[in-house]
Amino acid sequence: MKALLIVAHGSRRKQSNAEVVNMAEQITQSNSVYHIVHAGFLEIAAPLIPDGIQQCIDEGATSIVVLPYFLNSGRHVVDDIPRIVNLVSDNFPEIDIKIAPHLGSSPLMTELLMSCANRVQ
Amino acid sequence: MKALLIVAHGSRRKQSNAEVVNMAEQITQSNSVYHIVHAGFLEIAAPLIPDGIQQCIDEGATSIVVLPYFLNSGRHVVDDIPRIVNLVSDNFPEIDIKIAPHLGSSPLMTELLMSCANRVQ
């Protein structure tokens, strides 16, 4: 069973974290690839990445894609998330855990950006 | 003449800022709506928002769309960017300056997210 863990930075502002959780719920309902979709956070908010991975496994995931919900390839994307995910992976050798490219690297980003600009009122 | 100013937070990491500038250059070349496209930053990096708007005007912009390159609707999106843009707008009553919805609010975001997840190797 495939799981998707959307990992955002985590904010002191609860609404920012809730937006990521809402997006995970929206994707749960609209996608046909991942049976399990959750939000996780690098810091500040819960669940942290290890707990998010654990939650996916508890719900029956056999493979997990961790998706960094970040616009830029900063140290969180390049160092922190891979380090944490690798540490957790060592505890679950039977689970296939992979990290997807971060959001900002998508070739669709310019299209998304233009669609936002065109929504100006 | 229409201009698009893509406003990111600004990072101490030069590469993160360069990614936004590169995206602006990419959009300059690929879009047919905005003759002028620049990156600007809320803080830390240059050009700051007022300088980015000034640059667009210096190049002949008569209308400017400011696009917040942010995933969440935090205080930067809700308070800081509108406050700064409104202050600058007061100095240029003849220029039509508007703020587009922030990137994370796009209805295409779930699609973008799924396309990133599917790029996992």
Coordinates of N, CA and C in Angstrom, one line a residue:
Chain A
M1 N 0.9 -1.2 0.0 CA 0.0 0.0 0.0 C 0.9 1.2 0.0
K2 N 0.6 2.2 -0.9 CA 1.4 3.4 -1.1 C 1.0 4.5 -0.2
A3 N 1.9 5.2 0.4 CA 1.6 6.4 1.2 C 2.4 7.6 0.7
L4 N 1.8 8.8 0.8 CA 2.5 10.0 0.5 C 2.5 10.9 1.7
L5 N 3.7 11.3 2.1 CA 3.9 12.2 3.3 C 4.4 13.6 2.8
I6 N 3.5 14.5 2.9 CA 3.9 15.9 2.4 C 4.5 16.6 3.6
V7 N 5.8 17.0 3.4 CA 6.6 17.6 4.5 C 6.8 19.1 4.3
A8 N 6.2 19.9 5.2 CA 6.3 21.3 5.2 C 7.3 21.7 6.3
H9 N 7.7 23.0 6.3 CA 8.6 23.4 7.4 C 8.0 23.3 8.7
G10 N 6.7 23.8 8.9 CA 6.1 23.9 10.2 C 6.2 25.4 10.6
S11 N 5.1 25.9 11.1 CA 5.0 27.3 11.4 C 4.4 27.5 12.8
R12 N 4.8 28.6 13.5 CA 4.1 28.9 14.8 C 2.7 29.3 14.5
R13 N 2.4 29.7 13.3 CA 1.0 30.1 12.9 C 0.2 28.9 12.6
K14 N -0.7 28.5 13.4 CA -1.5 27.3 13.3 C -2.2 27.2 11.9
Q15 N -2.6 28.3 11.4 CA -3.4 28.2 10.1 C -2.5 27.8 9.0
S16 N -1.2 28.2 9.0 CA -0.2 27.7 8.0 C -0.1 26.2 8.0
N17 N 0.0 25.6 9.2 CA 0.1 24.2 9.3 C -1.2 23.5 8.8
A18 N -2.3 24.1 9.2 CA -3.6 23.6 8.8 C -3.8 23.6 7.3
E19 N -3.2 24.5 6.6 CA -3.3 24.6 5.2 C -2.6 23.3 4.5
V20 N -1.5 22.9 5.1 CA -0.8 21.7 4.6 C -1.6 20.5 4.9
V21 N -2.2 20.4 6.1 CA -3.0 19.3 6.5 C -4.3 19.2 5.6
N22 N -4.9 20.3 5.3 CA -6.0 20.4 4.4 C -5.7 19.9 3.0
M23 N -4.5 20.3 2.5 CA -4.0 19.9 1.2 C -3.9 18.3 1.2
A24 N -3.3 17.8 2.2 CA -3.1 16.3 2.3 C -4.5 15.6 2.3
E25 N -5.5 16.2 3.0 CA -6.8 15.6 3.0 C -7.5 15.7 1.6
Q26 N -7.2 16.8 0.9 CA -7.8 17.0 -0.4 C -7.2 16.0 -1.4
I27 N -5.9 15.8 -1.3 CA -5.2 14.8 -2.2 C -5.6 13.4 -1.8
T28 N -5.9 13.1 -0.6 CA -6.4 11.8 -0.2 C -7.6 11.5 -1.0
Q29 N -8.5 12.4 -1.1 CA -9.8 12.2 -1.8 C -9.7 12.2 -3.3
S30 N -8.7 12.9 -3.8 CA -8.7 13.2 -5.3 C -7.7 12.3 -6.0
N31 N -6.8 11.6 -5.4 CA -5.8 10.8 -6.1 C -6.1 9.3 -6.1
S32 N -5.5 8.7 -7.1 CA -5.8 7.2 -7.3 C -4.5 6.4 -7.1
V33 N -3.4 7.1 -6.7 CA -2.1 6.4 -6.5 C -1.8 6.0 -5.0
Y34 N -2.1 7.0 -4.2 CA -1.7 6.9 -2.8 C -2.9 6.7 -1.9
H35 N -3.0 5.5 -1.2 CA -4.1 5.2 -0.4 C -4.0 6.0 0.9
I36 N -2.8 6.3 1.3 CA -2.6 7.1 2.6 C -1.9 8.4 2.2
V37 N -2.4 9.5 2.7 CA -1.7 10.8 2.5 C -1.8 11.6 3.8
H38 N -0.6 12.0 4.2 CA -0.6 12.7 5.5 C 0.4 13.9 5.3
A39 N 0.2 14.9 6.2 CA 1.1 16.0 6.3 C 2.1 15.8 7.4
G40 N 3.3 16.2 7.3 CA 4.3 16.1 8.3 C 5.1 17.4 8.3
F41 N 5.9 17.6 9.4 CA 6.6 18.9 9.5 C 8.1 18.7 9.9
L42 N 8.9 19.5 9.4 CA 10.4 19.4 9.7 C 10.6 19.8 11.1
E43 N 9.9 20.9 11.6 CA 10.1 21.3 13.0 C 8.8 22.2 13.4
I44 N 8.8 22.5 14.6 CA 7.7 23.4 15.2 C 6.4 22.7 15.4
A45 N 5.9 22.1 14.3 CA 4.5 21.5 14.3 C 4.5 20.0 14.3
A46 N 3.4 19.4 14.7 CA 3.3 17.9 14.7 C 2.3 17.5 13.6
P47 N 2.5 16.3 13.1 CA 3.6 15.3 13.4 C 4.9 15.7 12.8
L48 N 6.0 15.5 13.5 CA 7.3 15.6 12.9 C 7.5 14.4 11.9
I49 N 8.5 14.5 11.1 CA 8.7 13.6 10.0 C 8.7 12.1 10.5
P50 N 9.5 11.8 11.6 CA 9.5 10.4 12.0 C 8.1 9.9 12.4
D51 N 7.3 10.8 13.1 CA 6.0 10.4 13.5 C 5.1 10.3 12.3
G52 N 5.3 11.1 11.3 CA 4.4 11.0 10.1 C 4.7 9.7 9.4
I53 N 6.0 9.3 9.3 CA 6.3 8.0 8.6 C 5.7 6.9 9.5
Q54 N 5.9 7.0 10.8 CA 5.3 5.9 11.6 C 3.8 5.8 11.4
Q55 N 3.1 6.9 11.3 CA 1.7 6.9 11.1 C 1.3 6.2 9.8
C56 N 2.1 6.5 8.8 CA 1.8 5.9 7.5 C 2.0 4.3 7.6
I57 N 3.0 3.9 8.3 CA 3.3 2.5 8.5 C 2.2 1.8 9.3
D58 N 1.8 2.5 10.4 CA 0.8 2.0 11.3 C -0.5 1.8 10.5
E59 N -0.7 2.6 9.4 CA -2.0 2.5 8.6 C -1.8 1.5 7.5
G60 N -0.6 0.8 7.4 CA -0.4 -0.3 6.4 C 0.4 0.1 5.3
A61 N 1.1 1.2 5.2 CA 1.9 1.5 4.1 C 3.1 0.6 3.9
T62 N 3.4 0.1 2.7 CA 4.5 -0.7 2.4 C 5.6 0.1 1.6
S63 N 5.1 1.2 1.0 CA 6.0 2.2 0.4 C 5.6 3.6 0.7
I64 N 6.5 4.5 0.9 CA 6.2 5.9 1.3 C 7.0 6.8 0.5
V65 N 6.3 7.8 -0.2 CA 7.0 8.9 -0.8 C 6.9 10.1 0.1
V66 N 8.1 10.6 0.4 CA 8.2 11.9 1.2 C 8.3 13.0 0.2
L67 N 7.4 14.0 0.3 CA 7.4 15.1 -0.7 C 7.7 16.4 0.0
P68 N 8.9 17.0 -0.2 CA 9.2 18.3 0.5 C 8.4 19.4 -0.1
Y69 N 7.5 20.0 0.8 CA 6.7 21.1 0.4 C 7.4 22.4 0.6
F70 N 8.4 22.6 -0.3 CA 9.3 23.7 -0.2 C 9.5 24.3 -1.6
L71 N 9.6 25.6 -1.6 CA 9.8 26.3 -2.9 C 11.3 26.3 -3.4
N72 N 12.2 26.4 -2.4 CA 13.6 26.5 -2.8 C 14.4 25.4 -2.3
S73 N 15.6 25.1 -3.0 CA 16.4 24.0 -2.6 C 17.4 24.4 -1.5
G74 N 16.9 24.9 -0.4 CA 17.8 25.3 0.7 C 18.2 24.1 1.5
R75 N 18.9 24.4 2.6 CA 19.5 23.2 3.4 C 18.4 22.3 4.0
H76 N 17.2 22.8 4.2 CA 16.1 21.9 4.7 C 15.9 20.8 3.6
V77 N 15.8 21.2 2.4 CA 15.6 20.2 1.3 C 16.8 19.4 1.0
V78 N 18.0 20.0 1.0 CA 19.2 19.3 0.6 C 19.8 18.5 1.7
D79 N 19.7 19.0 2.9 CA 20.4 18.2 4.0 C 19.4 17.7 5.1
D80 N 18.6 18.5 5.6 CA 17.8 18.1 6.8 C 16.8 17.0 6.6
I81 N 16.0 17.2 5.5 CA 14.9 16.2 5.3 C 15.6 14.8 4.9
P82 N 16.5 14.8 4.0 CA 17.2 13.5 3.7 C 17.8 12.9 4.9
R83 N 18.5 13.7 5.8 CA 19.1 13.1 7.0 C 18.1 12.5 7.9
I84 N 17.0 13.1 8.1 CA 15.9 12.6 9.0 C 15.3 11.4 8.4
V85 N 15.0 11.5 7.1 CA 14.3 10.3 6.5 C 15.2 9.1 6.4
N86 N 16.5 9.3 6.2 CA 17.5 8.2 6.2 C 17.6 7.5 7.5
L87 N 17.6 8.3 8.6 CA 17.7 7.8 9.9 C 16.5 6.9 10.2
V88 N 15.3 7.4 9.8 CA 14.1 6.7 10.1 C 14.0 5.4 9.2
S89 N 14.5 5.5 8.0 CA 14.5 4.4 7.1 C 15.2 3.2 7.6
D90 N 16.3 3.5 8.3 CA 17.2 2.4 8.9 C 16.4 1.5 9.8
N91 N 15.4 2.1 10.4 CA 14.5 1.3 11.4 C 13.5 0.5 10.7
F92 N 13.3 0.7 9.4 CA 12.2 0.0 8.7 C 12.7 -0.5 7.4
P93 N 13.7 -1.5 7.4 CA 14.3 -1.9 6.2 C 13.3 -2.6 5.2
E94 N 12.1 -3.0 5.7 CA 11.2 -3.7 4.8 C 10.2 -2.7 4.2
I95 N 10.3 -1.4 4.5 CA 9.5 -0.4 3.9 C 10.3 0.4 2.9
D96 N 9.7 0.6 1.7 CA 10.4 1.4 0.7 C 10.1 2.9 0.9
I97 N 11.1 3.6 1.4 CA 10.9 5.1 1.7 C 11.7 5.9 0.7
K98 N 11.1 6.7 -0.1 CA 11.8 7.6 -1.0 C 11.5 9.0 -0.9
I99 N 12.4 9.9 -1.2 CA 12.1 11.3 -1.2 C 11.9 11.9 -2.6
A100 N 10.8 12.5 -2.9 CA 10.5 13.1 -4.2 C 11.2 14.4 -4.3
P101 N 11.4 14.9 -5.6 CA 11.9 16.2 -5.8 C 11.1 17.3 -5.0
H102 N 11.7 18.3 -4.5 CA 10.9 19.3 -3.8 C 10.0 20.1 -4.8
L103 N 8.9 20.7 -4.2 CA 7.8 21.3 -5.0 C 8.4 22.3 -6.0
G104 N 9.3 23.2 -5.5 CA 9.8 24.3 -6.4 C 10.5 23.8 -7.6
S105 N 10.9 22.6 -7.6 CA 11.7 22.1 -8.8 C 10.8 21.6 -9.9
S106 N 9.5 21.7 -9.7 CA 8.6 21.2 -10.8 C 8.6 22.0 -12.0
P107 N 8.7 21.3 -13.2 CA 8.6 22.0 -14.5 C 7.3 22.7 -14.7
L108 N 6.3 22.3 -13.9 CA 5.0 23.0 -14.0 C 4.9 24.3 -13.2
M109 N 6.0 24.6 -12.5 CA 5.9 25.8 -11.6 C 5.6 27.1 -12.3
T110 N 6.2 27.3 -13.5 CA 6.0 28.5 -14.2 C 4.5 28.7 -14.6
E111 N 4.0 27.5 -15.0 CA 2.5 27.5 -15.4 C 1.7 27.9 -14.2
L112 N 2.0 27.3 -13.0 CA 1.2 27.6 -11.8 C 1.3 29.1 -11.5
L113 N 2.5 29.6 -11.6 CA 2.8 31.0 -11.3 C 2.0 31.9 -12.2
M114 N 2.0 31.6 -13.5 CA 1.2 32.4 -14.5 C -0.3 32.3 -14.1
S115 N -0.8 31.1 -13.7 CA -2.2 31.0 -13.4 C -2.6 31.9 -12.2
C116 N -1.6 32.0 -11.2 CA -1.9 32.9 -10.1 C -1.9 34.3 -10.5
A117 N -1.0 34.7 -11.4 CA -0.9 36.1 -11.9 C -2.2 36.4 -12.6
N118 N -2.7 35.5 -13.3 CA -3.9 35.8 -14.1 C -5.2 35.8 -13.3
R119 N -5.1 35.4 -12.0 CA -6.2 35.5 -11.1 C -6.3 36.8 -10.4
V120 N -5.4 37.7 -10.7 CA -5.4 39.0 -10.1 C -6.8 39.7 -10.4
Q121 N -7.2 40.5 -9.4 CA -8.5 41.2 -9.6 C -8.4 42.7 -9.7
Chain B
M1 N 2.1 49.0 -20.8 CA 3.0 47.8 -20.8 C 2.9 47.1 -19.4
K2 N 2.6 45.8 -19.5 CA 2.4 45.1 -18.3 C 3.6 44.5 -17.7
A3 N 3.7 44.5 -16.3 CA 4.9 43.9 -15.7 C 4.4 42.9 -14.6
L4 N 5.3 41.9 -14.4 CA 5.0 41.0 -13.3 C 6.2 41.0 -12.4
L5 N 5.9 41.2 -11.1 CA 7.0 41.2 -10.1 C 6.8 40.0 -9.1
I6 N 7.6 39.0 -9.2 CA 7.5 37.8 -8.4 C 8.2 38.1 -7.1
V7 N 7.5 38.1 -6.0 CA 8.1 38.5 -4.7 C 8.2 37.3 -3.8
A8 N 9.5 36.9 -3.5 CA 9.8 35.8 -2.6 C 10.3 36.4 -1.3
H9 N 10.5 35.6 -0.3 CA 10.9 36.1 1.0 C 12.2 36.7 1.0
G10 N 13.2 36.0 0.3 CA 14.6 36.4 0.4 C 15.3 35.5 1.4
S11 N 16.5 35.0 1.0 CA 17.2 34.1 1.8 C 18.7 34.5 2.0
R12 N 19.3 34.1 3.0 CA 20.7 34.4 3.2 C 21.5 33.5 2.2
R13 N 20.9 32.4 1.7 CA 21.5 31.5 0.8 C 21.3 32.0 -0.6
K14 N 22.4 32.5 -1.2 CA 22.3 33.1 -2.5 C 21.6 32.3 -3.6
Q15 N 21.8 31.0 -3.5 CA 21.2 30.1 -4.6 C 19.7 30.1 -4.5
S16 N 19.1 30.2 -3.3 CA 17.7 30.3 -3.2 C 17.1 31.5 -3.9
N17 N 17.8 32.7 -3.7 CA 17.4 33.9 -4.4 C 17.6 33.8 -5.9
A18 N 18.7 33.1 -6.3 CA 19.0 33.0 -7.7 C 17.9 32.1 -8.4
E19 N 17.3 31.2 -7.7 CA 16.3 30.3 -8.2 C 15.1 31.1 -8.6
V20 N 14.8 32.1 -7.8 CA 13.6 33.0 -8.1 C 13.9 33.9 -9.3
V21 N 15.1 34.4 -9.3 CA 15.5 35.3 -10.4 C 15.5 34.5 -11.7
N22 N 16.0 33.2 -11.7 CA 16.0 32.4 -12.9 C 14.6 32.1 -13.3
M23 N 13.6 31.9 -12.4 CA 12.3 31.7 -12.7 C 11.7 32.9 -13.4
A24 N 12.0 34.1 -12.9 CA 11.5 35.3 -13.6 C 12.0 35.4 -15.0
E25 N 13.3 35.0 -15.2 CA 13.9 35.1 -16.6 C 13.2 34.1 -17.5
Q26 N 12.9 32.9 -16.9 CA 12.3 31.9 -17.7 C 10.9 32.3 -18.1
I27 N 10.1 33.0 -17.2 CA 8.8 33.5 -17.5 C 8.8 34.6 -18.5
T28 N 9.9 35.5 -18.4 CA 10.0 36.6 -19.4 C 10.0 36.0 -20.8
Q29 N 10.7 34.9 -21.0 CA 10.9 34.3 -22.3 C 9.7 33.5 -22.8
S30 N 8.9 33.0 -21.8 CA 7.9 32.0 -22.2 C 6.5 32.6 -22.2
N31 N 6.3 33.8 -21.7 CA 4.9 34.3 -21.5 C 4.6 35.3 -22.6
S32 N 3.3 35.5 -22.9 CA 2.9 36.5 -23.9 C 2.1 37.6 -23.3
V33 N 2.0 37.7 -21.9 CA 1.1 38.7 -21.3 C 2.0 39.8 -20.7
Y34 N 3.1 39.4 -20.0 CA 3.9 40.4 -19.3 C 5.2 40.7 -20.1
H35 N 5.4 41.9 -20.5 CA 6.6 42.3 -21.3 C 7.8 42.4 -20.3
I36 N 7.5 42.7 -19.1 CA 8.6 42.9 -18.1 C 8.3 41.9 -16.9
V37 N 9.3 41.1 -16.6 CA 9.1 40.2 -15.5 C 10.4 40.3 -14.6
H38 N 10.2 40.5 -13.3 CA 11.4 40.6 -12.4 C 11.1 39.9 -11.1
A39 N 12.1 39.5 -10.4 CA 12.0 39.0 -9.0 C 12.3 40.1 -8.1
G40 N 11.6 40.1 -6.9 CA 11.8 41.0 -5.9 C 11.8 40.2 -4.5
F41 N 12.2 40.9 -3.5 CA 12.3 40.2 -2.2 C 11.7 41.0 -1.0
L42 N 11.0 40.3 -0.1 CA 10.4 41.0 1.0 C 11.5 41.5 2.0
E43 N 12.6 40.7 2.1 CA 13.7 41.1 3.0 C 14.9 40.3 2.6
I44 N 16.0 40.7 3.2 CA 17.4 40.1 3.1 C 18.0 40.2 1.7
A45 N 17.3 40.0 0.6 CA 17.9 40.0 -0.7 C 17.5 41.2 -1.5
A46 N 18.2 41.5 -2.5 CA 17.9 42.7 -3.4 C 17.4 42.1 -4.8
P47 N 16.5 42.9 -5.5 CA 15.9 44.1 -5.1 C 14.8 43.9 -4.1
L48 N 14.6 44.8 -3.1 CA 13.5 44.8 -2.2 C 12.2 45.2 -3.1
I49 N 11.0 45.0 -2.5 CA 9.8 45.3 -3.3 C 9.8 46.7 -3.9
P50 N 10.0 47.7 -3.1 CA 10.0 49.1 -3.7 C 10.9 49.2 -4.9
D51 N 12.1 48.7 -4.7 CA 13.1 48.8 -5.8 C 12.7 48.0 -7.0
G52 N 12.1 46.8 -6.8 CA 11.6 46.0 -7.9 C 10.4 46.7 -8.7
I53 N 9.5 47.3 -7.9 CA 8.5 48.1 -8.6 C 9.1 49.3 -9.4
Q54 N 10.0 50.0 -8.7 CA 10.7 51.1 -9.4 C 11.3 50.6 -10.7
Q55 N 12.0 49.5 -10.7 CA 12.7 48.9 -11.8 C 11.7 48.6 -13.0
C56 N 10.5 48.1 -12.6 CA 9.5 47.8 -13.6 C 9.0 49.1 -14.3
I57 N 8.8 50.2 -13.4 CA 8.3 51.5 -13.9 C 9.4 52.1 -14.8
D58 N 10.7 52.0 -14.4 CA 11.8 52.6 -15.2 C 11.8 51.9 -16.6
E59 N 11.4 50.7 -16.6 CA 11.5 50.0 -17.9 C 10.2 50.2 -18.7
G60 N 9.3 51.0 -18.2 CA 8.1 51.4 -19.0 C 6.8 50.8 -18.6
A61 N 6.7 50.1 -17.4 CA 5.5 49.4 -17.0 C 4.4 50.5 -16.7
T62 N 3.2 50.2 -17.2 CA 2.1 51.1 -16.8 C 1.1 50.3 -15.9
S63 N 1.2 49.0 -15.9 CA 0.5 48.2 -14.9 C 1.5 47.1 -14.3
I64 N 1.3 46.8 -13.0 CA 2.3 45.8 -12.4 C 1.4 44.9 -11.6
V65 N 1.6 43.6 -11.8 CA 1.1 42.6 -10.9 C 2.2 42.1 -10.0
V66 N 1.9 42.2 -8.7 CA 2.9 41.7 -7.7 C 2.4 40.3 -7.3
L67 N 3.3 39.3 -7.5 CA 2.8 37.9 -7.2 C 3.6 37.3 -6.0
P68 N 3.0 37.1 -4.9 CA 3.7 36.6 -3.7 C 4.0 35.1 -3.9
Y69 N 5.4 34.9 -4.0 CA 5.9 33.5 -4.2 C 6.0 32.8 -2.8
F70 N 4.9 32.6 -2.2 CA 4.8 32.0 -0.9 C 3.8 30.8 -0.9
L71 N 4.1 29.8 -0.1 CA 3.2 28.6 -0.1 C 2.0 28.9 0.8
N72 N 2.3 29.5 2.0 CA 1.2 29.7 3.0 C 0.8 31.1 3.1
S73 N -0.4 31.3 3.6 CA -1.0 32.6 3.8 C -0.6 33.2 5.2
G74 N 0.7 33.3 5.4 CA 1.2 33.8 6.7 C 1.1 35.3 6.7
R75 N 1.7 35.9 7.7 CA 1.6 37.4 7.9 C 2.4 38.1 6.7
H76 N 3.4 37.4 6.2 CA 4.1 38.1 5.0 C 3.1 38.3 3.9
V77 N 2.3 37.3 3.6 CA 1.3 37.4 2.5 C 0.1 38.3 2.9
V78 N -0.3 38.1 4.1 CA -1.6 38.8 4.5 C -1.3 40.3 4.9
D79 N -0.2 40.5 5.6 CA 0.1 41.9 6.1 C 1.2 42.6 5.4
D80 N 2.4 42.0 5.4 CA 3.7 42.7 5.0 C 3.7 43.1 3.6
I81 N 3.4 42.2 2.7 CA 3.5 42.5 1.2 C 2.4 43.6 0.9
P82 N 1.1 43.4 1.3 CA 0.2 44.5 0.9 C 0.6 45.8 1.5
R83 N 1.1 45.8 2.7 CA 1.5 47.1 3.4 C 2.5 47.8 2.5
I84 N 3.6 47.1 2.2 CA 4.7 47.7 1.4 C 4.2 48.1 0.0
V85 N 3.4 47.3 -0.6 CA 3.0 47.6 -2.0 C 2.0 48.8 -2.0
N86 N 1.2 48.9 -0.9 CA 0.3 50.1 -0.8 C 1.1 51.3 -0.6
L87 N 2.1 51.3 0.2 CA 2.9 52.5 0.4 C 3.6 52.9 -0.9
V88 N 4.1 52.0 -1.6 CA 4.8 52.3 -2.9 C 3.7 52.9 -3.9
S89 N 2.6 52.2 -3.9 CA 1.5 52.6 -4.9 C 1.1 54.1 -4.7
D90 N 1.1 54.6 -3.5 CA 0.8 56.0 -3.2 C 1.7 56.9 -3.9
N91 N 2.9 56.5 -4.2 CA 3.8 57.4 -4.9 C 3.7 57.3 -6.4
F92 N 2.9 56.4 -6.9 CA 2.7 56.2 -8.4 C 1.2 56.1 -8.7
P93 N 0.5 57.1 -8.5 CA -1.0 57.0 -8.7 C -1.4 56.7 -10.2
E94 N -0.4 57.0 -11.1 CA -0.7 56.7 -12.5 C -0.4 55.3 -12.9
I95 N 0.2 54.5 -12.0 CA 0.5 53.1 -12.4 C -0.5 52.2 -11.7
D96 N -1.0 51.2 -12.4 CA -2.0 50.3 -11.8 C -1.2 49.1 -11.2
I97 N -1.1 49.1 -9.9 CA -0.4 48.1 -9.2 C -1.3 47.2 -8.4
K98 N -1.3 45.9 -8.7 CA -2.2 45.0 -8.0 C -1.4 43.8 -7.4
I99 N -2.0 43.2 -6.4 CA -1.4 42.0 -5.8 C -2.2 40.7 -6.2
A100 N -1.5 39.8 -6.8 CA -2.2 38.5 -7.2 C -2.3 37.6 -5.9
P101 N -3.2 36.6 -6.0 CA -3.2 35.6 -4.9 C -1.9 34.9 -4.8
H102 N -1.5 34.6 -3.5 CA -0.2 33.9 -3.3 C -0.2 32.5 -4.0
L103 N 1.0 32.1 -4.3 CA 1.2 30.8 -5.0 C 0.5 29.6 -4.4
G104 N 0.6 29.5 -3.1 CA 0.0 28.3 -2.4 C -1.5 28.3 -2.5
S105 N -2.2 29.3 -2.9 CA -3.6 29.4 -3.0 C -4.1 28.8 -4.4
S106 N -3.2 28.5 -5.2 CA -3.7 28.1 -6.6 C -4.4 26.7 -6.5
P107 N -5.5 26.7 -7.3 CA -6.3 25.4 -7.4 C -5.4 24.3 -8.1
L108 N -4.4 24.8 -8.8 CA -3.5 23.8 -9.5 C -2.5 23.2 -8.6
M109 N -2.4 23.6 -7.3 CA -1.4 23.2 -6.4 C -1.4 21.6 -6.2
T110 N -2.5 21.1 -6.0 CA -2.6 19.6 -5.8 C -2.0 18.9 -7.0
E111 N -2.3 19.4 -8.2 CA -1.8 18.8 -9.4 C -0.3 18.8 -9.5
L112 N 0.2 20.0 -9.1 CA 1.7 20.2 -9.1 C 2.3 19.2 -8.1
L113 N 1.7 19.1 -6.9 CA 2.2 18.3 -5.9 C 2.2 16.8 -6.4
M114 N 1.2 16.4 -7.0 CA 1.1 15.0 -7.5 C 2.2 14.8 -8.6
S115 N 2.4 15.8 -9.4 CA 3.4 15.6 -10.5 C 4.8 15.5 -9.8
C116 N 5.1 16.2 -8.7 CA 6.4 16.0 -8.0 C 6.5 14.6 -7.4
A117 N 5.4 14.2 -6.8 CA 5.4 12.9 -6.2 C 5.7 11.8 -7.2
N118 N 5.2 12.0 -8.4 CA 5.3 11.0 -9.5 C 6.7 11.0 -10.1
R119 N 7.5 12.1 -9.8 CA 8.8 12.1 -10.3 C 9.8 11.4 -9.4
V120 N 9.4 10.8 -8.3 CA 10.3 10.1 -7.4 C 11.0 9.0 -8.2
Q121 N 12.2 8.8 -7.8 CA 13.0 7.7 -8.5 C 13.3 6.6 -7.6

